[in-house]
Amino acid sequence: MAVLQVLRGSATDSQFLLNENRMVIGRHPNCQIVLHNGVVSRHHAQILESHGTFYIEDLRSRNGTYVNGERIEGRTELDDGDEIRLCDVELTFLLHPSSIQSLDDSAHRKTLEYETDGLSSSISMDESRIYALPGAMEDDFGTSTSIRKLSPDEDSNVSVNPEIKLKAILEITRALGRELEIDSVLPKMLETLFNIFPQAQQGFVLLLDSESGKLKVKASRSRGGVETDSVAVSMTVVRHAMQTRESILSQNVSDDSRFKKNTALNKAQIRSMMCVPIVGQDQEGLGVIQIVTRNEDQAFTDEDLELLATLATQASMAIENARMHEEQIKRKELERDLEFATQVQLGFLPKSRPNLPNYSFADYYEAALSVGGDYFDYIQLPDGRLALALGDVAGKGMPAALLMARLYSSTRFQLLTRPTIEEAVSGLNQEISGSGLGHRFITFVVMVIDPDQHEITIVNAGHLCPLLRRANGTVELIGKENSSLPLGIVPDLAYESSKVTIENNDTIIAFTDGVTEAMNNERKIYGNERLAKLFSEAAGDIQDVIETIVEDVENFTGDVVSRDDTCLIGVRRSDV
């Protein structure tokens, strides 16, 4: 099993087991490999495994990722013994470690929880395979002398032969021990119960569906191994068993005053029945097991009821284990889908920055969740101009990420096919408005650089106005006078543009509200004024300016987890 061992810069000698197909390295607490180092990005890099081969990929970190001293671009295969450097943190990749010391994989463990809806005073039933047997009122339950009730904590006067009890428990444990799916557990359980109770002629298992709140027939069986098309259910008995957690025996149904007038029972020819609740570890009812017989000479006894109640405890453990297993499989599938979505979204972001004479560029992107709704792109236009697009989809997570993907393709199409930038944004707005995405909207700004005229044309659809810093340090908003509504609100809106001349050493930044609305533990936001002041004073090239802003925001928020996606792009004119 491959590991990453820390050599320097974090918890030295710590080792991280690479036991997942994708493991993100960073200082954010939701990373699989958390490095407590202030200069490491929140989501710095990722380790990917495919058919026994491991790769490392930088996640657009501020300071880059190095393998054996070389900064990597894109996905790089790892060899045994490769040294990895993330800022001040140095690690080594061990494909076949001879010994693993102090390995702590607690960060990789998944907590599985399963909750069952509680029952109200009434229980809904899925009637697809049930015909109900109406009985007396609940207050009349138990008045019949043919009814025997056994509470879970009751000291029964009946004592089942210990040898028989142990044999039955071992038999059902052995039968269910190897089954990990509900659809396999329940039929196997009924089959085993029919072996233990030779007089049983029909049985079924009802389970409470946590989503619908209804009891559903999950398995049924009749003597001979045939699954029945329908089962006879006494709603009174089932409801009482579920709500009181009592095991119920009717030794002679025909003598039960509640059932004398029931033609369905007569048609079913049921003579004796046992109904036992399946109770989870949290003491909530999971469902019931009921078995019946039509033979008057082989009625169920008190010993049978006690034994079935004991076996139901074993069954409940098997059912909960099976449900946990199924939940784990679903969670794994969801995680794989989310990991794939992350890779797809990262694929939409530019892999490199533009190469435009006398201009330099920098950018930063980080999603609050695994996937996000912030978007930016560099689009080279046919006439030599360059478009810088930046957007923020309302909301976050998977819905926002899907709309961000739509925005990526639509923006490129509109800018490359429309004669003007104003018409391109108006066409983009019509497309987003008619996409059937409900009330979602997108704030969006596009800046087109004309490198010959040193002029920027700006169209702003409800986004935060970009900031322009002149060579003397003064900062101003640009494009504010013609800023309009976000995309997706008014379908036929015509957008207008603003033009700004870029002088030598002028710098422009555009950003999403993940920067200005970042909040600290005192619930104060970073704000526009703080950003403008920092921007006016930030030294260095454009990359240094972007990094200075990101670091200041992170210092401001401290340990507070970001609530929103963060995106910045910057451009500087520097005539040589």
XYZ file of C-alpha atoms in Angstrom:
576
model
C 0.000 0.000 0.000
C 1.486 3.372 -1.075
C 2.036 6.155 1.454
C 3.150 9.773 1.624
C 5.679 10.420 4.388
C 6.287 13.940 5.672
C 9.982 14.843 5.718
C 9.861 18.487 6.699
C 7.520 21.443 7.203
C 4.567 19.791 8.947
C 4.261 16.914 11.401
C 7.610 15.319 10.560
C 7.559 11.545 10.027
C 3.762 11.512 9.730
C 2.559 9.097 7.095
C -0.627 9.169 5.051
C -2.036 5.988 3.586
C -3.022 6.442 -0.067
C -6.060 4.200 0.081
C -8.499 6.117 -2.153
C -8.618 6.759 -5.894
C -8.389 10.505 -5.297
C -6.870 12.208 -2.277
C -6.646 15.991 -2.015
C -3.698 17.545 -0.185
C -4.095 20.937 1.489
C -4.739 22.744 4.717
C -8.546 22.775 4.419
C -10.126 20.372 6.937
C -12.111 18.575 4.238
C -8.930 17.442 2.461
C -8.041 13.762 2.738
C -4.451 14.758 3.580
C -4.414 17.827 5.816
C -1.121 19.743 6.128
C -1.128 22.320 8.905
C 1.081 24.874 7.211
C 0.066 28.466 6.509
C 1.664 28.718 3.075
C 0.035 25.565 1.699
C -3.132 26.333 -0.271
C -6.481 25.150 1.016
C -6.708 22.620 -1.804
C -3.134 22.489 -3.033
C -2.706 19.261 -5.018
C -4.222 15.831 -5.465
C -2.950 12.265 -5.667
C -4.771 10.063 -8.188
C -4.546 6.269 -8.462
C -5.439 4.277 -11.569
C -4.778 0.533 -11.873
C -1.879 0.673 -9.420
C -0.237 3.761 -10.939
C -0.163 6.990 -8.923
C -0.203 10.524 -10.277
C 0.073 13.957 -8.701
C -1.658 17.060 -10.036
C -1.469 20.664 -8.865
C -4.869 22.250 -8.126
C -3.931 25.743 -9.271
C -2.143 26.421 -5.983
C -0.539 29.805 -5.368
C 3.003 28.508 -5.003
C 2.894 25.406 -7.167
C 3.778 21.754 -6.628
C 7.266 20.355 -7.188
C 8.390 16.778 -7.834
C 12.122 16.127 -7.448
C 12.750 19.866 -7.607
C 10.802 20.491 -10.828
C 7.535 22.417 -10.844
C 4.862 20.226 -12.407
C 2.355 21.256 -15.063
C -0.666 19.002 -15.419
C -0.756 15.405 -14.220
C 2.600 13.787 -13.401
C 3.240 10.096 -12.710
C 4.903 9.274 -9.396
C 7.719 6.780 -8.935
C 8.787 5.092 -5.729
C 10.958 7.476 -3.705
C 9.938 10.682 -5.515
C 10.229 13.789 -3.351
C 7.280 16.176 -3.380
C 7.462 19.785 -2.215
C 4.450 21.967 -1.439
C 5.909 25.313 -0.341
C 7.717 24.564 2.950
C 6.379 21.023 3.212
C 8.484 18.184 1.825
C 7.161 14.652 1.441
C 8.326 11.425 -0.110
C 6.181 9.008 -2.092
C 6.678 5.384 -1.066
C 5.051 2.862 -3.362
C 6.126 -0.205 -1.382
C 7.096 0.942 2.123
C 8.914 -1.778 4.045
C 7.369 -0.606 7.273
C 4.677 1.868 8.127
C 5.263 3.603 11.434
C 2.745 5.735 13.304
C 0.336 5.617 10.391
C -2.759 7.654 11.199
C -5.535 7.195 8.700
C -8.264 8.581 10.933
C -8.714 11.443 8.502
C -9.781 8.930 5.857
C -12.363 7.065 7.886
C -15.963 7.521 6.929
C -18.717 7.731 9.519
C -21.785 5.874 8.439
C -25.088 6.853 9.963
C -28.480 5.316 9.448
C -31.648 6.900 10.763
C -35.126 5.447 10.719
C -38.207 7.623 10.773
C -40.192 7.287 13.953
C -43.788 6.075 13.812
C -46.712 8.337 14.447
C -50.039 7.124 15.737
C -50.778 5.613 12.361
C -48.671 3.564 9.953
C -48.925 3.899 6.197
C -48.805 0.770 4.134
C -47.632 0.103 0.611
C -50.711 -1.727 -0.654
C -49.197 -3.233 -3.775
C -48.937 -6.692 -2.204
C -51.145 -6.390 0.881
C -54.797 -6.883 1.605
C -55.549 -5.419 5.019
C -57.494 -7.208 7.709
C -59.327 -4.561 9.716
C -59.679 -5.394 13.393
C -61.131 -3.822 16.484
C -60.135 -0.467 17.911
C -56.689 -0.178 19.497
C -58.217 -0.008 22.963
C -59.719 -3.451 22.428
C -56.381 -5.038 21.574
C -55.474 -7.772 23.978
C -58.983 -8.461 25.246
C -59.063 -11.749 23.402
C -57.927 -14.761 25.360
C -56.247 -16.128 22.257
C -53.720 -13.294 22.175
C -50.348 -13.578 23.878
C -48.076 -10.480 24.061
C -44.383 -10.523 24.914
C -42.558 -7.268 25.666
C -38.859 -7.030 24.824
C -37.875 -6.518 28.456
C -40.460 -8.881 29.928
C -39.324 -11.803 32.067
C -41.193 -14.544 30.308
C -42.502 -17.492 32.289
C -41.792 -19.598 29.232
C -38.354 -21.122 28.940
C -37.240 -22.418 25.578
C -34.892 -25.360 25.681
C -31.431 -23.690 25.697
C -30.083 -26.244 23.228
C -32.896 -25.545 20.762
C -32.517 -21.787 21.244
C -28.756 -21.855 20.696
C -29.097 -24.090 17.646
C -31.683 -21.751 16.127
C -29.568 -18.657 16.811
C -26.509 -20.280 15.280
C -28.517 -21.378 12.253
C -29.918 -17.925 11.476
C -26.594 -16.232 12.258
C -24.819 -18.587 9.881
C -27.466 -18.057 7.214
C -27.365 -14.265 7.426
C -23.717 -13.740 8.234
C -22.543 -13.808 4.637
C -25.337 -11.662 3.185
C -24.734 -7.919 2.737
C -27.755 -6.872 0.697
C -31.285 -6.386 2.013
C -32.780 -8.202 -0.968
C -30.649 -11.244 -0.096
C -30.924 -11.040 3.709
C -34.703 -11.083 4.012
C -35.559 -14.075 1.766
C -32.717 -16.011 3.413
C -34.112 -15.122 6.818
C -37.586 -16.398 5.940
C -36.130 -19.572 4.485
C -34.265 -20.208 7.740
C -37.352 -19.464 9.864
C -39.315 -22.028 7.879
C -36.627 -24.581 8.766
C -36.815 -23.648 12.452
C -40.649 -23.616 12.559
C -41.814 -26.614 10.510
C -45.494 -25.697 11.028
C -45.059 -22.301 9.310
C -46.919 -22.145 6.002
C -46.670 -18.500 5.080
C -44.530 -15.598 6.226
C -43.546 -12.085 5.296
C -41.314 -9.227 6.360
C -42.531 -5.625 6.379
C -39.894 -2.897 6.594
C -40.402 0.784 7.210
C -39.213 2.851 4.261
C -37.365 5.845 5.691
C -38.160 8.074 2.696
C -41.881 7.430 2.283
C -42.643 6.492 5.911
C -44.610 3.472 4.676
C -44.339 -0.165 5.611
C -43.524 -2.209 2.546
C -43.477 -5.955 1.924
C -39.785 -6.645 1.382
C -39.965 -10.456 1.382
C -42.654 -13.133 1.493
C -42.612 -16.917 1.426
C -44.970 -19.854 1.531
C -44.201 -23.473 2.324
C -42.398 -25.034 -0.618
C -40.208 -21.995 -1.245
C -42.734 -20.072 -3.332
C -42.852 -16.298 -2.996
C -46.443 -15.197 -2.515
C -48.106 -12.559 -4.680
C -50.054 -11.107 -1.752
C -50.026 -11.390 2.010
C -52.755 -11.065 4.613
C -51.951 -8.385 7.172
C -53.842 -7.486 10.311
C -53.288 -3.740 10.571
C -54.175 -3.818 14.257
C -51.544 -6.436 15.048
C -48.843 -4.824 12.914
C -49.526 -1.351 14.283
C -49.470 -2.586 17.849
C -46.245 -4.548 17.352
C -44.489 -1.555 15.775
C -45.609 1.011 18.325
C -45.200 -1.036 21.521
C -42.288 -3.241 20.375
C -44.278 -6.236 21.704
C -44.203 -9.697 20.148
C -47.717 -11.017 19.541
C -49.066 -14.567 19.339
C -52.565 -15.548 18.283
C -52.777 -19.260 19.005
C -56.242 -19.620 17.509
C -57.315 -16.840 15.147
C -60.774 -18.356 14.674
C -61.485 -17.846 18.404
C -60.341 -14.237 18.308
C -63.422 -12.029 18.546
C -61.726 -9.287 16.495
C -61.395 -11.528 13.444
C -64.667 -13.485 13.504
C -66.347 -11.331 10.881
C -63.316 -10.986 8.636
C -63.936 -12.778 5.351
C -60.366 -12.211 4.150
C -58.983 -14.203 7.069
C -61.464 -16.937 6.414
C -60.423 -17.071 2.782
C -56.776 -17.203 3.830
C -57.679 -20.008 6.291
C -55.206 -18.678 8.861
C -55.426 -20.540 12.159
C -52.430 -19.299 14.162
C -50.033 -16.381 13.735
C -46.973 -14.763 15.292
C -46.012 -11.143 14.663
C -42.682 -9.923 16.030
C -41.241 -6.387 15.723
C -37.782 -5.864 14.245
C -36.172 -3.276 16.509
C -32.986 -1.392 15.681
C -30.152 -0.501 18.028
C -31.761 2.901 18.630
C -34.960 1.109 19.731
C -36.848 2.409 16.717
C -39.054 -0.053 14.878
C -37.587 -1.212 11.570
C -40.508 -3.452 10.659
C -42.184 -6.742 11.563
C -41.844 -10.453 10.866
C -45.048 -12.446 10.676
C -45.467 -16.174 10.115
C -48.754 -18.057 10.034
C -50.059 -21.585 9.850
C -53.323 -23.011 8.518
C -53.039 -26.272 10.459
C -55.266 -26.319 13.540
C -53.232 -29.114 15.089
C -49.922 -27.248 14.849
C -50.641 -23.861 16.412
C -47.713 -21.728 17.513
C -46.852 -21.854 21.201
C -45.421 -19.459 23.768
C -42.048 -21.149 23.290
C -42.279 -20.453 19.542
C -43.041 -16.786 20.213
C -40.068 -16.384 22.548
C -37.773 -18.096 20.074
C -38.987 -15.951 17.151
C -38.497 -12.787 19.238
C -34.912 -13.871 19.946
C -34.267 -14.609 16.295
C -35.731 -11.220 15.337
C -32.934 -9.589 17.332
C -30.374 -11.388 15.182
C -32.349 -10.454 12.088
C -32.388 -6.772 13.045
C -28.593 -6.787 13.293
C -28.325 -8.374 9.844
C -30.790 -5.857 8.392
C -28.982 -2.869 9.899
C -25.638 -4.206 8.677
C -27.084 -4.684 5.197
C -28.522 -1.186 5.194
C -25.228 0.274 6.363
C -23.470 -1.653 3.605
C -25.891 -0.349 0.983
C -25.553 3.172 2.359
C -21.781 2.871 2.168
C -21.978 1.719 -1.454
C -24.247 4.645 -2.344
C -21.942 7.050 -0.540
C -18.919 5.657 -2.355
C -20.741 6.036 -5.677
C -21.652 9.612 -4.786
C -18.066 10.363 -3.820
C -16.818 8.930 -7.117
C -19.354 11.027 -9.021
C -18.334 14.113 -7.059
C -14.642 13.441 -7.688
C -15.354 13.082 -11.391
C -17.373 16.312 -11.363
C -14.434 18.063 -9.710
C -12.100 16.829 -12.433
C -14.532 17.922 -15.142
C -14.915 21.372 -13.625
C -11.173 21.854 -13.245
C -10.925 20.887 -16.900
C -13.067 23.909 -17.827
C -10.608 26.321 -16.210
C -7.721 27.658 -18.325
C -4.630 25.458 -18.206
C -2.307 28.360 -18.995
C -2.328 32.149 -19.063
C -2.415 34.214 -22.252
C 0.746 35.244 -24.043
C -0.018 38.809 -25.098
C 2.824 41.290 -25.807
C 3.215 43.949 -23.080
C 0.588 42.279 -20.869
C 0.907 39.828 -17.980
C -1.863 37.821 -16.323
C -2.574 35.999 -13.054
C -5.569 34.204 -11.578
C -6.782 32.294 -8.533
C -9.717 29.896 -8.135
C -10.993 27.904 -5.157
C -14.415 26.309 -4.685
C -16.048 26.391 -1.240
C -17.220 22.803 -1.834
C -15.748 20.101 -4.057
C -17.351 21.833 -7.018
C -18.409 25.449 -7.330
C -20.199 28.071 -9.370
C -17.459 30.643 -9.960
C -16.120 30.826 -13.510
C -13.333 32.549 -15.397
C -11.813 32.139 -18.833
C -9.379 33.657 -21.320
C -10.791 33.688 -24.863
C -8.621 34.648 -27.833
C -10.757 36.407 -30.449
C -10.089 36.090 -34.212
C -9.144 39.785 -34.630
C -6.294 39.570 -32.107
C -8.215 40.900 -29.133
C -8.398 38.926 -25.870
C -11.531 38.479 -23.743
C -11.329 37.967 -19.969
C -14.640 36.573 -18.668
C -15.610 36.080 -15.046
C -18.935 34.963 -13.558
C -20.623 33.878 -10.353
C -23.580 31.491 -10.489
C -26.154 31.984 -7.721
C -25.735 29.193 -5.156
C -22.983 26.628 -4.893
C -22.339 22.908 -5.113
C -23.452 20.626 -7.935
C -26.351 22.740 -9.348
C -24.087 25.785 -9.576
C -21.291 23.705 -11.116
C -23.610 22.390 -13.836
C -24.730 25.907 -14.710
C -21.096 27.044 -14.657
C -20.326 24.387 -17.299
C -23.193 25.732 -19.407
C -21.836 29.261 -18.977
C -18.360 28.182 -20.121
C -19.496 26.840 -23.494
C -22.140 29.503 -24.095
C -19.750 32.390 -23.401
C -17.202 31.096 -25.895
C -19.885 30.534 -28.526
C -21.397 34.012 -28.151
C -18.078 35.874 -28.104
C -16.747 34.013 -31.143
C -19.901 34.332 -33.264
C -21.351 37.762 -32.442
C -19.991 40.921 -34.099
C -19.783 42.970 -30.875
C -19.214 42.264 -27.213
C -22.533 43.922 -26.327
C -24.443 41.601 -28.638
C -22.508 38.626 -27.292
C -23.567 39.313 -23.688
C -27.151 40.055 -24.758
C -27.219 36.729 -26.635
C -25.752 34.959 -23.607
C -28.485 36.471 -21.431
C -31.211 35.239 -23.808
C -29.700 31.745 -23.781
C -29.462 31.590 -19.966
C -32.994 33.025 -19.568
C -34.482 30.403 -21.867
C -32.593 27.429 -20.484
C -35.353 26.359 -18.055
C -33.115 26.677 -15.013
C -35.770 28.217 -12.804
C -34.932 31.378 -10.885
C -31.163 30.967 -10.987
C -29.171 33.913 -12.254
C -25.528 34.704 -12.965
C -23.507 37.837 -12.312
C -21.055 38.215 -15.142
C -18.406 40.601 -16.430
C -16.342 40.422 -19.610
C -13.352 42.629 -20.458
C -11.954 42.643 -24.005
C -8.379 43.901 -24.385
C -7.339 45.563 -27.616
C -3.507 45.255 -27.486
C -3.037 47.674 -30.390
C -5.116 50.519 -28.947
C -4.385 49.570 -25.306
C -8.071 49.829 -24.603
C -10.423 47.627 -22.609
C -14.122 47.273 -23.441
C -16.231 46.183 -20.470
C -19.752 44.759 -20.288
C -21.013 44.159 -16.756
C -24.108 42.029 -16.036
C -24.715 42.728 -12.366
C -21.210 41.730 -11.248
C -18.864 43.488 -8.846
C -17.080 46.202 -10.801
C -13.433 45.491 -11.621
C -10.762 47.725 -10.021
C -8.193 49.696 -12.015
C -4.986 50.801 -10.304
C -3.122 53.534 -12.113
C 0.661 53.710 -12.091
C 0.517 56.358 -9.329
C -1.419 53.992 -7.012
C -4.907 55.510 -7.323
C -7.723 52.945 -7.551
C -11.032 53.368 -9.377
C -14.050 51.284 -10.325
C -14.429 50.668 -14.033
C -17.562 49.892 -16.026
C -19.896 51.032 -13.265
C -21.814 53.575 -15.384
C -23.141 50.915 -17.771
C -23.499 48.006 -15.347
C -26.840 46.223 -15.765
C -28.862 43.275 -14.433
C -27.401 39.763 -13.984
C -27.881 37.167 -16.692
C -31.116 35.174 -16.613
C -33.491 37.818 -15.208
C -34.813 39.846 -18.181
C -34.564 37.806 -21.419
C -34.614 40.679 -23.948
C -32.278 43.038 -22.082
C -29.752 44.882 -24.284
C -26.392 45.326 -22.566
C -24.120 48.346 -23.039
C -20.352 48.663 -22.775
C -17.787 51.010 -21.266
C -14.287 51.704 -22.569
C -11.138 52.389 -20.559
C -7.651 53.238 -21.819
C -4.848 51.258 -20.166
C -1.667 53.196 -19.536
C 1.771 51.701 -18.944
C 1.990 49.961 -15.519
C -1.798 50.085 -15.003
C -3.230 47.014 -13.264
C -6.791 45.652 -13.356
C -8.354 42.983 -11.138
C -11.787 41.349 -11.331
C -13.140 39.133 -8.571
C -16.190 37.367 -7.159
C -17.900 38.086 -3.846
C -16.001 35.230 -2.228
C -13.289 37.862 -1.769
C -15.226 40.908 -0.572
C -17.789 38.950 1.479
C -15.294 36.666 3.233
C -16.222 36.624 6.919
C -14.114 36.241 10.061
C -15.067 34.682 13.396
C -16.450 38.051 14.577
C -18.895 37.947 11.636
C -17.267 40.946 9.958
C -16.838 40.897 6.188
C -13.643 41.683 4.328
C -15.311 44.461 2.329
C -14.649 46.565 -0.758
C -12.737 49.313 1.054
C -10.186 46.929 2.532
C -9.662 45.309 -0.873
C -9.206 48.687 -2.630
C -6.705 49.870 -0.009
C -4.676 46.664 -0.208
C -4.762 46.753 -4.003
C -3.406 50.292 -4.082
C -0.415 49.270 -1.940
C 0.340 45.742 -3.180
C 3.856 45.494 -4.577
C 5.424 43.169 -7.121
C 4.226 41.793 -10.420
C 0.610 40.810 -11.160
C 1.109 37.328 -9.700
C 2.407 38.893 -6.479
C -0.616 41.207 -6.343
C -3.092 38.323 -6.643
C -1.217 36.278 -4.028
C -1.097 39.259 -1.660
C -4.880 39.639 -1.880
C -5.527 35.922 -1.347
C -3.189 35.773 1.654
C -4.754 38.874 3.218
C -8.247 37.398 2.844
C -7.082 34.142 4.422
C -5.433 35.991 7.305
C -8.636 37.980 7.797
C -10.911 34.919 7.928
C -8.526 32.804 10.053
C -10.021 29.401 10.792
C -13.477 30.278 9.464
C -14.391 27.961 6.594
C -15.209 29.905 3.434
C -18.925 30.026 2.650
C -18.488 30.969 -0.977
C -16.322 30.206 -3.979
C -13.341 32.504 -4.531
C -12.064 33.690 -7.897
C -9.719 36.516 -8.992
C -8.140 37.425 -12.310
C -5.621 40.196 -12.916
C -3.905 41.871 -15.855
C -1.081 44.431 -16.020
C 0.288 46.430 -18.925
C 4.088 46.671 -18.828
C 5.764 48.238 -21.869
C 9.387 47.174 -22.177
